[in-house]
CSV table of N, CA and C in Angstrom, one decimal:
chain,number,residue,atom,x,y,z
A,1,GLY,N,-49.4,-3.0,-4.5
A,1,GLY,CA,-50.6,-3.7,-4.7
A,1,GLY,C,-50.3,-4.7,-5.9
A,2,LYS,N,-51.5,-5.2,-6.2
A,2,LYS,CA,-51.4,-5.4,-8.0
A,2,LYS,C,-53.2,-5.5,-9.0
A,3,ILE,N,-52.7,-4.9,-9.6
A,3,ILE,CA,-54.1,-4.5,-10.5
A,3,ILE,C,-54.6,-5.6,-10.3
A,4,ILE,N,-56.7,-5.8,-9.7
A,4,ILE,CA,-57.1,-7.3,-10.4
A,4,ILE,C,-58.2,-7.3,-12.0
A,5,ALA,N,-58.8,-5.4,-11.6
A,5,ALA,CA,-59.6,-5.1,-12.9
A,5,ALA,C,-59.7,-3.5,-12.9
A,6,MET,N,-60.3,-3.5,-13.6
A,6,MET,CA,-60.5,-2.3,-14.3
A,6,MET,C,-61.4,-2.2,-15.8
A,7,GLU,N,-61.9,-0.9,-15.7
A,7,GLU,CA,-62.8,0.0,-17.1
A,7,GLU,C,-61.7,1.5,-17.5
A,8,ASN,N,-62.5,1.2,-18.4
A,8,ASN,CA,-61.4,2.6,-19.3
A,8,ASN,C,-61.8,3.4,-20.1
A,9,THR,N,-63.0,2.8,-20.4
A,9,THR,CA,-63.6,3.4,-21.5
A,9,THR,C,-65.5,3.7,-21.9
A,10,ILE,N,-65.9,4.3,-20.7
A,10,ILE,CA,-66.9,4.8,-20.8
A,10,ILE,C,-66.8,6.0,-20.8
A,11,GLU,N,-67.7,7.3,-21.4
A,11,GLU,CA,-67.3,8.0,-21.5
A,11,GLU,C,-67.8,9.4,-20.0
A,12,ASP,N,-67.4,10.3,-20.2
A,12,ASP,CA,-67.4,11.4,-19.0
A,12,ASP,C,-69.3,11.8,-18.7
A,13,ASN,N,-68.9,12.4,-18.4
A,13,ASN,CA,-71.0,12.0,-18.2
A,13,ASN,C,-71.3,14.5,-18.1
A,14,VAL,N,-72.1,14.2,-18.7
A,14,VAL,CA,-72.1,16.3,-19.4
A,14,VAL,C,-72.4,16.6,-17.6
A,15,PRO,N,-71.6,17.3,-16.9
A,15,PRO,CA,-71.8,17.7,-15.0
A,15,PRO,C,-73.3,17.9,-15.1
A,16,GLY,N,-73.6,17.6,-14.5
A,16,GLY,CA,-75.1,17.7,-13.7
A,16,GLY,C,-75.8,15.7,-13.6
A,17,VAL,N,-75.9,15.3,-14.8
A,17,VAL,CA,-76.0,14.5,-15.5
A,17,VAL,C,-75.0,13.0,-14.3
A,18,LYS,N,-75.9,11.8,-14.2
A,18,LYS,CA,-75.6,10.9,-13.8
A,18,LYS,C,-75.6,10.0,-15.2
A,19,ASN,N,-74.2,8.2,-15.6
A,19,ASN,CA,-74.9,7.6,-15.1
A,19,ASN,C,-74.9,6.5,-14.9
A,20,THR,N,-76.0,5.5,-14.8
A,20,THR,CA,-77.2,4.7,-13.1
A,20,THR,C,-76.7,3.1,-14.3
A,21,LYS,N,-76.3,3.1,-15.5
A,21,LYS,CA,-76.1,2.4,-16.5
A,21,LYS,C,-74.7,1.1,-15.8
A,22,GLN,N,-73.5,2.5,-16.1
A,22,GLN,CA,-72.3,2.3,-15.4
A,22,GLN,C,-72.7,3.1,-14.0
A,23,THR,N,-72.3,2.2,-13.4
A,23,THR,CA,-72.3,3.2,-11.6
A,23,THR,C,-71.0,3.8,-11.4
A,24,PHE,N,-69.6,2.5,-11.8
A,24,PHE,CA,-69.0,3.2,-11.4
A,24,PHE,C,-67.5,3.9,-12.4
A,25,GLY,N,-67.8,3.9,-13.6
A,25,GLY,CA,-67.6,4.3,-14.5
A,25,GLY,C,-65.8,3.8,-14.9
A,26,ASN,N,-64.9,4.9,-15.6
A,26,ASN,CA,-63.9,4.1,-15.3
A,26,ASN,C,-63.6,4.4,-13.5
A,27,TYR,N,-62.8,2.6,-14.3
A,27,TYR,CA,-62.4,1.8,-12.2
A,27,TYR,C,-61.6,1.7,-13.1
A,28,ILE,N,-60.1,1.6,-10.8
A,28,ILE,CA,-59.0,0.3,-10.5
A,28,ILE,C,-59.6,-0.5,-10.0
A,29,ILE,N,-59.6,-1.3,-9.6
A,29,ILE,CA,-60.0,-2.6,-8.2
A,29,ILE,C,-58.0,-2.2,-8.1
A,30,ILE,N,-57.4,-2.3,-7.0
A,30,ILE,CA,-55.9,-3.1,-6.4
A,30,ILE,C,-56.0,-3.8,-5.4
A,31,ASP,N,-55.4,-4.8,-5.8
A,31,ASP,CA,-55.2,-6.0,-4.5
A,31,ASP,C,-54.0,-6.1,-3.7
A,32,HIS,N,-54.1,-5.3,-2.4
A,32,HIS,CA,-52.3,-4.9,-1.9
A,32,HIS,C,-52.1,-6.1,-1.8
A,33,LEU,N,-52.8,-7.7,-1.0
A,33,LEU,CA,-52.3,-8.4,-1.2
A,33,LEU,C,-52.0,-9.2,0.1
A,34,ASN,N,-53.0,-8.3,0.9
A,34,ASN,CA,-52.7,-7.9,2.8
A,34,ASN,C,-54.1,-8.5,2.9
A,35,GLY,N,-55.5,-8.3,2.0
A,35,GLY,CA,-57.1,-9.0,2.8
A,35,GLY,C,-57.4,-7.6,2.4
A,36,GLU,N,-57.0,-6.5,2.1
A,36,GLU,CA,-57.2,-5.0,1.8
A,36,GLU,C,-57.4,-4.6,0.0
A,37,TYR,N,-58.6,-4.2,0.1
A,37,TYR,CA,-58.8,-4.0,-1.7
A,37,TYR,C,-58.8,-2.4,-1.9
A,38,SER,N,-58.3,-2.1,-3.2
A,38,SER,CA,-58.8,-0.4,-2.9
A,38,SER,C,-59.2,-0.3,-4.2
A,39,PHE,N,-60.7,0.8,-4.2
A,39,PHE,CA,-61.3,0.7,-5.3
A,39,PHE,C,-61.1,2.7,-6.2
A,40,MET,N,-60.6,3.0,-7.0
A,40,MET,CA,-60.7,3.2,-7.7
A,40,MET,C,-61.9,4.5,-8.7
A,41,LEU,N,-61.9,4.9,-8.5
A,41,LEU,CA,-64.3,5.0,-9.2
A,41,LEU,C,-63.6,6.7,-9.7
A,42,HIS,N,-64.8,6.8,-11.0
A,42,HIS,CA,-65.1,6.8,-11.6
A,42,HIS,C,-63.9,8.7,-12.0
A,43,LEU,N,-62.9,8.0,-13.5
A,43,LEU,CA,-61.9,8.2,-14.0
A,43,LEU,C,-62.7,8.6,-14.4
A,44,LYS,N,-61.6,10.2,-15.3
A,44,LYS,CA,-60.9,10.1,-16.4
A,44,LYS,C,-60.9,9.2,-17.9
A,45,LYS,N,-62.3,8.9,-19.0
A,45,LYS,CA,-62.2,7.9,-19.7
A,45,LYS,C,-60.8,7.4,-20.7
A,46,ASN,N,-60.3,7.0,-20.8
A,46,ASN,CA,-59.0,6.4,-21.2
A,46,ASN,C,-57.5,7.1,-21.1
A,47,SER,N,-57.5,7.7,-18.6
A,47,SER,CA,-57.6,8.6,-18.4
A,47,SER,C,-56.0,7.2,-17.5
A,48,ILE,N,-56.1,6.1,-17.5
A,48,ILE,CA,-55.7,4.8,-17.1
A,48,ILE,C,-54.9,4.3,-17.6
A,49,ILE,N,-53.9,4.5,-16.4
A,49,ILE,CA,-51.9,4.1,-17.6
A,49,ILE,C,-51.7,2.8,-17.2
A,50,VAL,N,-52.3,1.8,-15.6
A,50,VAL,CA,-51.9,0.9,-15.9
A,50,VAL,C,-53.3,-0.7,-16.5
A,51,GLU,N,-52.5,-1.6,-16.4
A,51,GLU,CA,-53.4,-2.6,-16.8
A,51,GLU,C,-53.7,-4.0,-15.5
A,52,VAL,N,-54.5,-4.2,-15.7
A,52,VAL,CA,-55.0,-5.6,-15.6
A,52,VAL,C,-53.6,-7.1,-15.2
A,53,GLY,N,-53.2,-7.3,-14.1
A,53,GLY,CA,-51.5,-7.9,-13.7
A,53,GLY,C,-50.0,-7.1,-13.4
A,54,ASP,N,-50.5,-5.2,-13.3
A,54,ASP,CA,-49.4,-4.6,-13.1
A,54,ASP,C,-49.5,-4.2,-11.9
A,55,ALA,N,-47.8,-4.4,-11.2
A,55,ALA,CA,-48.1,-3.9,-9.6
A,55,ALA,C,-47.8,-2.5,-9.4
A,56,VAL,N,-48.1,-2.3,-8.3
A,56,VAL,CA,-48.5,-0.9,-8.1
A,56,VAL,C,-47.8,-0.3,-7.1
A,57,VAL,N,-47.4,0.8,-7.0
A,57,VAL,CA,-46.5,1.8,-5.5
A,57,VAL,C,-47.1,2.2,-5.1
A,58,ARG,N,-46.5,3.0,-4.3
A,58,ARG,CA,-47.1,3.7,-2.9
A,58,ARG,C,-46.9,5.3,-4.1
A,59,GLY,N,-47.5,6.4,-4.4
A,59,GLY,CA,-47.3,7.3,-5.3
A,59,GLY,C,-47.6,7.5,-6.4
A,60,GLN,N,-48.2,5.8,-7.0
A,60,GLN,CA,-47.1,5.7,-8.1
A,60,GLN,C,-49.1,6.5,-8.9
A,61,LYS,N,-48.7,7.2,-10.4
A,61,LYS,CA,-49.7,8.4,-10.7
A,61,LYS,C,-50.6,7.4,-11.9
A,62,VAL,N,-51.7,7.1,-11.7
A,62,VAL,CA,-52.7,5.3,-12.3
A,62,VAL,C,-53.4,6.0,-13.4
A,63,GLY,N,-54.3,7.1,-13.3
A,63,GLY,CA,-55.1,7.6,-14.2
A,63,GLY,C,-55.0,8.8,-13.6
A,64,LEU,N,-56.7,9.8,-13.8
A,64,LEU,CA,-57.4,10.8,-13.8
A,64,LEU,C,-58.3,11.4,-13.3
A,65,ALA,N,-58.3,12.1,-12.3
A,65,ALA,CA,-59.8,11.7,-11.9
A,65,ALA,C,-61.0,12.8,-13.1
A,66,GLY,N,-62.4,11.9,-13.3
A,66,GLY,CA,-63.3,12.5,-13.8
A,66,GLY,C,-64.4,12.7,-13.5
A,67,ASN,N,-65.1,11.8,-14.7
A,67,ASN,CA,-67.2,12.7,-14.8
A,67,ASN,C,-67.8,11.4,-14.7
A,68,SER,N,-66.7,10.1,-13.7
A,68,SER,CA,-67.4,9.0,-15.3
A,68,SER,C,-68.5,7.9,-14.1
A,69,GLY,N,-69.3,7.4,-14.8
A,69,GLY,CA,-69.9,6.9,-13.8
A,69,GLY,C,-71.7,7.0,-12.8
A,70,TYR,N,-71.5,7.1,-12.0
A,70,TYR,CA,-72.6,7.8,-11.7
A,70,TYR,C,-71.9,9.0,-10.4
A,71,SER,N,-71.6,10.0,-11.3
A,71,SER,CA,-70.7,11.1,-10.9
A,71,SER,C,-71.8,11.8,-11.1
A,72,THR,N,-71.7,13.3,-10.4
A,72,THR,CA,-72.2,14.3,-11.0
A,72,THR,C,-70.8,15.5,-11.5
A,73,GLY,N,-70.3,15.7,-11.2
A,73,GLY,CA,-69.0,16.8,-11.0
A,73,GLY,C,-66.9,15.4,-11.7
A,74,PRO,N,-67.0,15.5,-11.2
A,74,PRO,CA,-64.9,15.5,-11.5
A,74,PRO,C,-64.8,15.2,-10.2
A,75,HIS,N,-64.1,14.3,-9.7
A,75,HIS,CA,-63.9,14.0,-8.6
A,75,HIS,C,-63.2,12.4,-8.5
A,76,LEU,N,-62.4,12.4,-7.7
A,76,LEU,CA,-62.0,11.2,-7.4
A,76,LEU,C,-63.1,9.8,-5.9
A,77,HIS,N,-63.1,9.3,-6.3
A,77,HIS,CA,-64.2,8.0,-5.7
A,77,HIS,C,-62.8,7.1,-5.3
A,78,TYR,N,-62.2,7.2,-4.1
A,78,TYR,CA,-61.3,6.4,-3.8
A,78,TYR,C,-62.4,5.7,-2.4
A,79,HIS,N,-62.0,3.8,-2.1
A,79,HIS,CA,-62.8,2.5,-1.3
A,79,HIS,C,-61.5,2.4,-0.7
A,80,LEU,N,-61.4,1.6,0.5
A,80,LEU,CA,-60.7,1.5,1.3
A,80,LEU,C,-61.3,-0.5,2.1
A,81,GLN,N,-61.7,-1.5,1.1
A,81,GLN,CA,-62.3,-2.1,1.8
A,81,GLN,C,-61.5,-4.0,1.8
A,82,THR,N,-62.8,-5.2,2.7
A,82,THR,CA,-61.5,-6.8,2.9
A,82,THR,C,-61.8,-7.5,2.0
A,83,THR,N,-62.7,-7.4,0.8
A,83,THR,CA,-63.0,-7.4,-0.5
A,83,THR,C,-62.7,-6.8,-1.7
A,84,SER,N,-63.0,-7.6,-3.2
A,84,SER,CA,-62.7,-6.9,-4.6
A,84,SER,C,-63.6,-6.6,-5.0
A,85,SER,N,-65.1,-7.5,-3.9
A,85,SER,CA,-66.2,-7.3,-4.2
A,85,SER,C,-67.5,-5.6,-4.2
A,86,LEU,N,-67.2,-4.4,-4.8
A,86,LEU,CA,-68.1,-3.5,-3.6
A,86,LEU,C,-69.0,-3.9,-2.5
A,87,ALA,N,-69.9,-5.0,-3.6
A,87,ALA,CA,-71.0,-5.4,-2.8
A,87,ALA,C,-71.0,-6.0,-2.2
A,88,THR,N,-70.1,-7.0,-1.6
A,88,THR,CA,-70.4,-7.7,0.0
A,88,THR,C,-69.0,-7.5,0.9
A,89,GLY,N,-68.0,-6.2,0.6
A,89,GLY,CA,-66.8,-6.1,2.0
A,89,GLY,C,-67.9,-4.9,2.6
A,90,THR,N,-66.5,-5.3,3.7
A,90,THR,CA,-66.7,-3.8,5.0
A,90,THR,C,-65.3,-3.0,4.3
A,91,GLY,N,-65.9,-1.7,4.1
A,91,GLY,CA,-65.8,-0.2,4.6
A,91,GLY,C,-64.5,-0.7,5.7
A,92,LEU,N,-62.6,-0.3,5.0
A,92,LEU,CA,-61.8,-0.4,6.5
A,92,LEU,C,-61.8,1.4,6.6
A,93,PRO,N,-60.7,2.1,7.5
A,93,PRO,CA,-61.0,2.8,8.1
A,93,PRO,C,-59.1,3.5,7.4
A,94,MET,N,-58.7,4.3,6.2
A,94,MET,CA,-57.8,4.6,6.2
A,94,MET,C,-56.7,6.2,6.5
A,95,GLN,N,-55.6,5.9,6.3
A,95,GLN,CA,-55.1,6.3,6.6
A,95,GLN,C,-54.5,7.6,5.7
A,96,PHE,N,-53.9,8.8,6.3
A,96,PHE,CA,-53.7,9.3,4.3
A,96,PHE,C,-52.4,10.2,5.7
A,97,VAL,N,-50.8,10.6,4.6
A,97,VAL,CA,-49.4,11.4,5.6
A,97,VAL,C,-50.0,12.5,4.3
A,98,ASN,N,-49.6,13.9,4.8
A,98,ASN,CA,-49.2,14.9,4.4
A,98,ASN,C,-50.3,15.6,3.1
A,99,TYR,N,-51.2,16.1,3.6
A,99,TYR,CA,-52.5,16.6,3.1
A,99,TYR,C,-53.5,17.5,3.4
A,100,TYR,N,-53.7,17.9,2.6
A,100,TYR,CA,-55.3,19.0,3.3
A,100,TYR,C,-56.3,18.4,3.2
A,101,ALA,N,-57.2,19.2,4.4
A,101,ALA,CA,-58.3,18.7,5.1
A,101,ALA,C,-59.3,19.5,5.3
A,102,ASP,N,-60.1,20.3,4.1
A,102,ASP,CA,-60.7,21.0,4.2
A,102,ASP,C,-60.0,22.5,4.7
A,103,ASP,N,-59.1,22.5,3.1
A,103,ASP,CA,-57.3,23.2,3.7
A,103,ASP,C,-56.6,23.6,5.2
A,104,VAL,N,-56.5,23.0,5.8
A,104,VAL,CA,-56.0,22.9,7.1
A,104,VAL,C,-54.9,21.4,7.0
A,105,PHE,N,-53.7,22.1,6.4
A,105,PHE,CA,-52.6,20.9,6.6
A,105,PHE,C,-52.7,19.5,7.7
A,106,THR,N,-52.3,18.8,7.6
A,106,THR,CA,-52.4,17.1,7.5
A,106,THR,C,-50.9,16.8,8.1
A,107,GLU,N,-49.6,16.0,9.1
A,107,GLU,CA,-49.3,15.2,8.5
A,107,GLU,C,-49.9,13.8,8.7
A,108,ARG,N,-50.4,13.6,9.3
A,108,ARG,CA,-51.3,12.0,9.9
A,108,ARG,C,-52.5,12.0,9.9
A,109,GLY,N,-52.6,11.1,9.1
A,109,GLY,CA,-54.7,11.5,9.7
A,109,GLY,C,-55.2,10.4,9.2
A,110,GLU,N,-56.5,10.6,9.2
A,110,GLU,CA,-57.9,10.0,8.6
A,110,GLU,C,-58.6,10.4,8.4
A,111,PRO,N,-59.6,10.8,7.6
A,111,PRO,CA,-60.1,12.2,6.7
A,111,PRO,C,-61.9,11.4,7.8
A,112,VAL,N,-62.9,12.5,7.2
A,112,VAL,CA,-64.4,12.2,7.7
A,112,VAL,C,-65.0,12.7,7.4
A,113,THR,N,-66.2,11.7,7.0
A,113,THR,CA,-66.9,12.8,6.0
A,113,THR,C,-67.2,13.4,5.9
A,114,SER,N,-67.2,14.4,4.5
A,114,SER,CA,-67.7,15.0,4.1
A,114,SER,C,-67.1,15.9,4.4
A,115,GLN,N,-65.6,15.6,4.0
A,115,GLN,CA,-64.4,16.6,4.5
A,115,GLN,C,-64.0,17.0,2.7
A,116,THR,N,-63.2,17.7,2.6
A,116,THR,CA,-63.0,17.6,1.1
A,116,THR,C,-60.8,17.9,1.6
A,117,VAL,N,-60.5,16.7,0.5
A,117,VAL,CA,-59.4,16.4,0.9
A,117,VAL,C,-58.3,16.5,-0.7
A,118,ARG,N,-57.1,17.2,-0.3
A,118,ARG,CA,-56.9,17.5,-0.6
A,118,ARG,C,-54.7,17.8,-1.8
A,119,LYS,N,-54.4,16.6,-1.9
A,119,LYS,CA,-52.6,17.0,-2.2
A,119,LYS,C,-52.2,17.9,-2.0
A,120,ASN,N,-52.3,18.9,-2.7
A,120,ASN,CA,-51.5,21.2,-2.0
A,120,ASN,C,-52.2,21.7,-2.8
């Protein structure tokens, strides 16, 4: 896909305190050029290593999970939807490969609400 928007200068929060003025925090929006858009929110300040206009590929490092925006602790908020506007899009299901969901290895699947997902 292609990076179409980003922010990289929002301070990370003190754990437990949310930033209600800049809710996305540091973020990246990717246009997958097929009607799907990825949102990666709450990234660590100054950790994003791509720029608007860059092409990105699956598995490429783009930044570090952080605690910026409307967040109480470090994590990555990942969201896939039908438009580049979080307010107007419809969320889409997403498939992951070779991951752990609540510490159970899954070769291919679709995480469900409240699961903790990690690569290794």
